[in-house]
PDB file of C-alpha atoms in Angstrom:
ATOM      1  CA  MET A   1      12.398  31.939 158.623  1.00 63.00           C
ATOM      2  CA  ASN A   2      14.003  31.960 155.128  1.00 78.00           C
ATOM      3  CA  CYS A   3      14.869  29.074 153.596  1.00 88.00           C
ATOM      4  CA  GLU A   4      17.385  28.360 150.828  1.00 91.00           C
ATOM      5  CA  VAL A   5      16.967  25.763 148.349  1.00 93.00           C
ATOM      6  CA  CYS A   6      19.967  24.775 146.273  1.00 94.00           C
ATOM      7  CA  HIS A   7      19.371  22.144 143.757  1.00 95.00           C
ATOM      8  CA  LEU A   8      22.880  20.745 142.375  1.00 95.00           C
ATOM      9  CA  ASN A   9      23.180  19.537 139.119  1.00 95.00           C
ATOM     10  CA  GLU A  10      21.947  16.258 137.446  1.00 94.00           C
ATOM     11  CA  LEU A  11      24.963  13.935 137.102  1.00 94.00           C
ATOM     12  CA  GLU A  12      24.229  10.560 134.895  1.00 92.00           C
ATOM     13  CA  VAL A  13      25.673   7.086 137.544  1.00 92.00           C
ATOM     14  CA  GLU A  14      25.836   3.603 137.611  1.00 91.00           C
ATOM     15  CA  GLN A  15      24.397   1.708 140.439  1.00 89.00           C
ATOM     16  CA  LEU A  16      28.173   0.960 141.002  1.00 91.00           C
ATOM     17  CA  GLU A  17      29.623   4.541 141.138  1.00 93.00           C
ATOM     18  CA  ILE A  18      26.189   5.792 143.133  1.00 94.00           C
ATOM     19  CA  ARG A  19      28.348   5.170 146.530  1.00 95.00           C
ATOM     20  CA  GLU A  20      30.942   7.052 145.980  1.00 96.00           C
ATOM     21  CA  VAL A  21      29.290  10.344 144.040  1.00 96.00           C
ATOM     22  CA  LEU A  22      26.803  10.827 147.112  1.00 96.00           C
ATOM     23  CA  ARG A  23      29.718  10.167 149.482  1.00 96.00           C
ATOM     24  CA  CYS A  24      31.560  13.011 148.143  1.00 96.00           C
ATOM     25  CA  ILE A  25      28.548  15.042 147.734  1.00 97.00           C
ATOM     26  CA  LEU A  26      26.824  14.409 151.159  1.00 96.00           C
ATOM     27  CA  HIS A  27      29.676  14.545 153.078  1.00 95.00           C
ATOM     28  CA  THR A  28      31.124  17.879 151.435  1.00 95.00           C
ATOM     29  CA  ILE A  29      27.581  19.976 152.195  1.00 95.00           C
ATOM     30  CA  VAL A  30      28.189  18.920 155.953  1.00 92.00           C
ATOM     31  CA  PHE A  31      31.130  20.161 156.404  1.00 91.00           C
ATOM     32  CA  HIS A  32      30.890  23.469 154.702  1.00 89.00           C
ATOM     33  CA  ARG A  33      27.542  23.368 157.513  1.00 86.00           C
ATOM     34  CA  ALA A  34      29.507  22.702 160.026  1.00 83.00           C
ATOM     35  CA  LEU A  35      29.855  25.216 161.783  1.00 72.00           C
ATOM     36  CA  GLY A  36      31.183  23.597 164.734  1.00 70.00           C
ATOM     37  CA  LEU A  37      34.363  22.403 166.399  1.00 72.00           C
ATOM     38  CA  ILE A  38      35.040  19.617 163.955  1.00 78.00           C
ATOM     39  CA  ARG A  39      38.482  17.217 163.425  1.00 84.00           C
ATOM     40  CA  PRO A  40      38.410  17.478 159.660  1.00 88.00           C
ATOM     41  CA  LYS A  41      40.117  15.023 157.467  1.00 90.00           C
ATOM     42  CA  ASP A  42      40.617  14.641 154.167  1.00 94.00           C
ATOM     43  CA  VAL A  43      38.865  11.340 151.999  1.00 95.00           C
ATOM     44  CA  ASP A  44      40.175  10.280 148.406  1.00 95.00           C
ATOM     45  CA  SER A  45      38.003   8.803 146.176  1.00 93.00           C
ATOM     46  CA  GLU A  46      37.792   5.038 146.012  1.00 90.00           C
ATOM     47  CA  ILE A  47      36.931   5.277 141.640  1.00 92.00           C
ATOM     48  CA  PHE A  48      37.782   8.828 141.418  1.00 94.00           C
ATOM     49  CA  GLU A  49      41.055  11.262 141.366  1.00 95.00           C
ATOM     50  CA  ILE A  50      39.142  13.488 143.783  1.00 95.00           C
ATOM     51  CA  THR A  51      39.718  14.535 147.492  1.00 95.00           C
ATOM     52  CA  TYR A  52      36.946  15.861 149.519  1.00 94.00           C
ATOM     53  CA  VAL A  53      36.606  16.188 153.399  1.00 93.00           C
ATOM     54  CA  GLN A  54      34.595  15.231 156.383  1.00 92.00           C
ATOM     55  CA  CYS A  55      33.674  16.127 159.606  1.00 89.00           C
ATOM     56  CA  GLY A  56      35.799  13.495 161.517  1.00 86.00           C
ATOM     57  CA  VAL A  57      33.136  12.575 163.622  1.00 86.00           C
ATOM     58  CA  ALA A  58      32.029   8.637 163.255  1.00 87.00           C
ATOM     59  CA  GLU A  59      28.088   9.733 163.832  1.00 88.00           C
ATOM     60  CA  VAL A  60      27.965  11.611 160.723  1.00 88.00           C
ATOM     61  CA  GLU A  61      29.601   8.740 158.513  1.00 91.00           C
ATOM     62  CA  LYS A  62      27.124   5.749 160.369  1.00 92.00           C
ATOM     63  CA  LYS A  63      24.350   8.099 159.133  1.00 93.00           C
ATOM     64  CA  ILE A  64      25.089   8.711 155.426  1.00 94.00           C
ATOM     65  CA  GLU A  65      25.957   5.148 155.218  1.00 95.00           C
ATOM     66  CA  GLU A  66      23.415   4.360 156.202  1.00 94.00           C
ATOM     67  CA  LYS A  67      21.119   6.672 153.694  1.00 94.00           C
ATOM     68  CA  ILE A  68      23.359   5.679 151.449  1.00 95.00           C
ATOM     69  CA  ASP A  69      22.425   2.338 151.293  1.00 94.00           C
ATOM     70  CA  GLN A  70      18.548   2.956 151.506  1.00 93.00           C
ATOM     71  CA  PHE A  71      19.429   5.345 148.869  1.00 93.00           C
ATOM     72  CA  VAL A  72      20.368   2.164 146.733  1.00 93.00           C
ATOM     73  CA  ALA A  73      17.450  -0.224 148.124  1.00 92.00           C
ATOM     74  CA  TRP A  74      15.736   2.344 146.298  1.00 90.00           C
ATOM     75  CA  VAL A  75      17.394   2.844 143.050  1.00 90.00           C
ATOM     76  CA  GLU A  76      17.088  -1.313 142.872  1.00 89.00           C
ATOM     77  CA  LYS A  77      13.508  -1.306 143.400  1.00 87.00           C
ATOM     78  CA  HIS A  78      12.663   1.824 141.121  1.00 80.00           C
ATOM     79  CA  PRO A  79      14.735   1.095 138.618  1.00 78.00           C
ATOM     80  CA  ASN A  80      13.096   3.564 135.767  1.00 71.00           C
ATOM     81  CA  LYS A  81      12.158   6.968 138.007  1.00 74.00           C
ATOM     82  CA  LYS A  82      15.232   9.763 137.638  1.00 79.00           C
ATOM     83  CA  SER A  83      16.196   9.716 141.350  1.00 82.00           C
ATOM     84  CA  GLN A  84      16.728  12.795 143.953  1.00 89.00           C
ATOM     85  CA  ILE A  85      18.716  12.881 147.553  1.00 93.00           C
ATOM     86  CA  CYS A  86      17.461  15.593 150.052  1.00 94.00           C
ATOM     87  CA  LEU A  87      19.578  16.719 152.134  1.00 94.00           C
ATOM     88  CA  SER A  88      17.274  19.577 154.800  1.00 93.00           C
ATOM     89  CA  PHE A  89      18.949  21.255 157.191  1.00 90.00           C
ATOM     90  CA  TYR A  90      16.225  22.395 160.343  1.00 89.00           C
ATOM     91  CA  GLU A  91      16.076  24.289 163.545  1.00 84.00           C
ATOM     92  CA  LEU A  92      13.660  23.623 166.641  1.00 81.00           C
ATOM     93  CA  LYS A  93      11.583  26.181 167.990  1.00 79.00           C
ATOM     94  CA  ASN A  94       9.683  25.805 170.621  1.00 75.00           C
ATOM     95  CA  LYS A  95       5.800  26.745 169.706  1.00 70.00           C
ATOM     96  CA  GLN A  96       3.330  27.991 172.476  1.00 64.00           C
ATOM     97  CA  ALA A  97       0.177  25.977 171.745  1.00 58.00           C
ATOM     98  CA  ALA A  98      -2.680  26.838 174.501  1.00 55.00           C
ATOM     99  CA  TRP A  99      -3.584  24.525 177.087  1.00 59.00           C
ATOM    100  CA  PHE A 100      -2.221  20.797 175.955  1.00 59.00           C
ATOM    101  CA  GLY A 101       0.853  22.959 176.531  1.00 59.00           C
ATOM    102  CA  ASN A 102       4.340  23.565 174.164  1.00 64.00           C
ATOM    103  CA  LYS A 103       5.099  22.173 171.178  1.00 75.00           C
ATOM    104  CA  THR A 104       8.037  21.174 169.283  1.00 77.00           C
ATOM    105  CA  GLU A 105       8.218  22.781 165.873  1.00 80.00           C
ATOM    106  CA  ARG A 106      10.529  22.119 162.742  1.00 83.00           C
ATOM    107  CA  LEU A 107      11.644  24.720 161.058  1.00 85.00           C
ATOM    108  CA  ILE A 108      14.006  23.914 157.149  1.00 91.00           C
ATOM    109  CA  TRP A 109      16.283  26.426 157.036  1.00 92.00           C
ATOM    110  CA  GLU A 110      18.119  24.849 153.743  1.00 92.00           C
ATOM    111  CA  ASN A 111      17.444  22.111 151.292  1.00 94.00           C
ATOM    112  CA  TRP A 112      19.752  20.910 149.122  1.00 95.00           C
ATOM    113  CA  TYR A 113      18.700  18.918 146.159  1.00 96.00           C
ATOM    114  CA  ILE A 114      20.637  16.115 144.970  1.00 95.00           C
ATOM    115  CA  ASN A 115      19.783  14.325 141.122  1.00 92.00           C
ATOM    116  CA  LEU A 116      20.640  11.056 139.867  1.00 92.00           C
ATOM    117  CA  ASN A 117      19.773  10.001 136.208  1.00 91.00           C
ATOM    118  CA  VAL A 118      21.115   6.098 137.113  1.00 90.00           C
ATOM    119  CA  LEU A 119      21.807   4.048 134.219  1.00 86.00           C
ATOM    120  CA  HIS A 120      21.650   0.308 134.124  1.00 77.00           C
ATOM    121  CA  PRO A 121      22.942  -1.704 131.841  1.00 67.00           C
ATOM    122  CA  LYS A 122      22.161  -2.986 128.814  1.00 61.00           C
ATOM    123  CA  ALA A 123      20.847  -6.304 127.879  1.00 47.00           C
ATOM    124  CA  HIS A 124      23.722  -8.835 125.934  1.00 46.00           C
ATOM    125  CA  SER A 125      22.312 -10.842 122.980  1.00 46.00           C
ATOM    126  CA  SER A 126      22.759 -14.241 123.589  1.00 50.00           C
ATOM    127  CA  LYS A 127      22.957 -15.066 119.638  1.00 55.00           C
ATOM    128  CA  PRO A 128      26.513 -16.311 118.790  1.00 54.00           C
ATOM    129  CA  HIS A 129      28.914 -13.716 117.808  1.00 56.00           C
ATOM    130  CA  HIS A 130      33.088 -14.546 116.337  1.00 61.00           C
ATOM    131  CA  ALA A 131      35.987 -13.908 118.450  1.00 57.00           C
ATOM    132  CA  LYS A 132      36.893 -11.430 117.149  1.00 59.00           C
ATOM    133  CA  VAL A 133      33.848  -9.517 117.194  1.00 57.00           C
ATOM    134  CA  VAL A 134      33.301 -10.331 120.576  1.00 59.00           C
ATOM    135  CA  VAL A 135      36.949  -9.584 121.875  1.00 60.00           C
ATOM    136  CA  GLY A 136      36.130  -5.767 119.457  1.00 61.00           C
ATOM    137  CA  THR A 137      32.633  -5.136 121.753  1.00 66.00           C
ATOM    138  CA  GLU A 138      34.374  -5.974 125.109  1.00 67.00           C
ATOM    139  CA  VAL A 139      37.265  -3.204 123.758  1.00 71.00           C
ATOM    140  CA  ASN A 140      34.480  -0.581 123.447  1.00 75.00           C
ATOM    141  CA  MET A 141      32.722  -1.394 126.325  1.00 68.00           C
ATOM    142  CA  LEU A 142      35.770  -0.991 127.899  1.00 76.00           C
ATOM    143  CA  ASN A 143      36.607   2.662 126.215  1.00 79.00           C
ATOM    144  CA  GLU A 144      33.015   3.710 125.923  1.00 81.00           C
ATOM    145  CA  ARG A 145      32.731   3.219 129.931  1.00 82.00           C
ATOM    146  CA  SER A 146      36.208   4.588 130.731  1.00 84.00           C
ATOM    147  CA  THR A 147      34.977   7.782 128.131  1.00 88.00           C
ATOM    148  CA  ARG A 148      31.607   8.021 130.601  1.00 88.00           C
ATOM    149  CA  ARG A 149      33.170   7.728 133.844  1.00 91.00           C
ATOM    150  CA  ALA A 150      36.206  10.836 133.226  1.00 93.00           C
ATOM    151  CA  ALA A 151      32.844  13.129 132.285  1.00 94.00           C
ATOM    152  CA  LEU A 152      31.216  11.909 135.665  1.00 95.00           C
ATOM    153  CA  GLU A 153      34.342  12.789 137.804  1.00 96.00           C
ATOM    154  CA  SER A 154      34.235  16.160 136.042  1.00 96.00           C
ATOM    155  CA  SER A 155      30.796  16.228 136.150  1.00 96.00           C
ATOM    156  CA  LEU A 156      31.136  15.893 140.281  1.00 96.00           C
ATOM    157  CA  ARG A 157      33.931  18.089 140.399  1.00 96.00           C
ATOM    158  CA  GLU A 158      31.799  20.844 138.983  1.00 96.00           C
ATOM    159  CA  VAL A 159      29.318  20.063 141.633  1.00 97.00           C
ATOM    160  CA  LEU A 160      31.265  20.157 144.523  1.00 96.00           C
ATOM    161  CA  PHE A 161      32.681  23.960 142.537  1.00 96.00           C
ATOM    162  CA  GLN A 162      28.847  24.276 142.664  1.00 96.00           C
ATOM    163  CA  ILE A 163      28.252  23.410 146.852  1.00 96.00           C
ATOM    164  CA  ILE A 164      31.285  25.808 147.545  1.00 95.00           C
ATOM    165  CA  LYS A 165      30.131  28.619 145.911  1.00 95.00           C
ATOM    166  CA  PHE A 166      26.489  28.234 147.005  1.00 94.00           C
ATOM    167  CA  VAL A 167      28.132  28.091 151.019  1.00 92.00           C
ATOM    168  CA  ASN A 168      30.151  30.974 150.032  1.00 91.00           C
ATOM    169  CA  ASP A 169      27.157  33.025 148.727  1.00 90.00           C
ATOM    170  CA  LYS A 170      24.542  32.181 151.087  1.00 85.00           C
ATOM    171  CA  LYS A 171      25.297  32.927 154.551  1.00 83.00           C
ATOM    172  CA  ASP A 172      22.620  35.468 155.792  1.00 84.00           C
ATOM    173  CA  HIS A 173      19.281  32.915 156.690  1.00 86.00           C
ATOM    174  CA  ILE A 174      21.819  30.549 158.504  1.00 82.00           C
ATOM    175  CA  PRO A 175      19.985  30.855 162.390  1.00 80.00           C
ATOM    176  CA  PRO A 176      22.277  31.193 165.854  1.00 75.00           C
ATOM    177  CA  VAL A 177      24.746  28.336 165.894  1.00 69.00           C
ATOM    178  CA  PRO A 178      22.822  25.959 168.627  1.00 62.00           C
ATOM    179  CA  ASN A 179      26.220  24.725 170.266  1.00 60.00           C
ATOM    180  CA  VAL A 180      30.800  24.983 169.565  1.00 53.00           C
ATOM    181  CA  GLU A 181      31.297  21.163 170.378  1.00 58.00           C
ATOM    182  CA  GLY A 182      30.850  19.187 167.270  1.00 57.00           C
ATOM    183  CA  VAL A 183      28.848  19.268 164.115  1.00 63.00           C
ATOM    184  CA  SER A 184      26.394  22.431 164.594  1.00 66.00           C
ATOM    185  CA  PHE A 185      22.999  21.730 163.364  1.00 76.00           C
ATOM    186  CA  PRO A 186      20.396  18.731 163.291  1.00 82.00           C
ATOM    187  CA  TYR A 187      19.278  17.063 159.694  1.00 84.00           C
ATOM    188  CA  GLU A 188      17.353  14.900 157.917  1.00 90.00           C
ATOM    189  CA  ILE A 189      18.001  13.547 154.562  1.00 90.00           C
ATOM    190  CA  THR A 190      14.773  12.120 152.591  1.00 90.00           C
ATOM    191  CA  ILE A 191      14.528   9.857 149.279  1.00 89.00           C
ATOM    192  CA  SER A 192      12.355  10.074 146.258  1.00 75.00           C
ATOM    193  CA  SER A 193      12.072   9.835 142.866  1.00 63.00           C
ATOM    194  CA  SER A 194      12.390  13.593 141.338  1.00 50.00           C
ATOM    195  CA  SER A 195       8.937  13.475 139.549  1.00 52.00           C
ATOM    196  CA  ASP A 196       7.029  12.466 142.557  1.00 50.00           C
ATOM    197  CA  SER A 197       4.514  14.962 142.934  1.00 42.00           C
ATOM    198  CA  THR A 198       3.423  13.993 146.567  1.00 42.00           C
ATOM    199  CA  PHE A 199       7.488  15.017 147.629  1.00 44.00           C
ATOM    200  CA  GLY A 200       6.715  18.611 148.211  1.00 44.00           C
ATOM    201  CA  MET A 201       3.928  17.978 149.961  1.00 43.00           C
ATOM    202  CA  ASP A 202       6.052  15.271 152.086  1.00 47.00           C
ATOM    203  CA  MET A 203       8.862  18.126 153.190  1.00 44.00           C
ATOM    204  CA  LEU A 204       5.892  20.433 153.423  1.00 43.00           C
ATOM    205  CA  LYS A 205       4.905  18.494 156.080  1.00 46.00           C
ATOM    206  CA  ARG A 206       8.171  17.514 157.829  1.00 46.00           C
ATOM    207  CA  MET A 207       8.082  21.729 158.468  1.00 42.00           C
ATOM    208  CA  LEU A 208       5.494  21.286 160.677  1.00 43.00           C
ATOM    209  CA  GLN A 209       6.382  17.532 162.517  1.00 44.00           C
ATOM    210  CA  THR A 210       7.502  17.118 165.961  1.00 38.00           C
ATOM    211  CA  GLY A 211       9.754  15.017 167.690  1.00 41.00           C
ATOM    212  CA  HIS A 212      13.504  14.719 168.299  1.00 41.00           C
ATOM    213  CA  PRO A 213      15.874  16.190 165.591  1.00 39.00           C
ATOM    214  CA  THR A 214      18.261  14.195 164.035  1.00 41.00           C
ATOM    215  CA  MET A 215      21.816  15.482 164.766  1.00 40.00           C
ATOM    216  CA  LEU A 216      25.196  15.533 162.333  1.00 42.00           C
TER     217      LEU A 216
END
């Protein structure tokens, strides 16, 4: 089976921005790969001037929020590593396994790699400062944060357009839709450091694993 791969542009985010960034990206990908009957709903981002679409399926929202919680916890434990999430779509095939019965094989047909560089706040000096200096420093920090967030919003928009372009360009590898109600394909979301050399091997192992699918 042909497996298509999309590496999304890396985004620099602060810890408080992680949740909204991942909501925008993950829900956009899932919505565009939901080929069954759904009730889409527009969602306005809490911190960006961006509106994205969710599938309107409670199970999808719950699963994505759980994975975002796991990712935030992972970042807190690995503060100096660039972080990566992989969203994989797959189908299940029954594989003939000789005398001990059939074996279910998980065949990944699409991988999405979301790369985040999480910025951590700089430690402030404990030395006393003149009041005007402190105020000036705070104003500069606010201006710098505002400028950086505007740049992030622009970069996030580019990533969302990157997703839309990919789903419009890459269609031939999509397997037959397994049902016509709700979100169609099983999936998994994996969290790892983008520099982790074992990540690729873990993904390869998952392609050979058996088990019940996590449905979107």
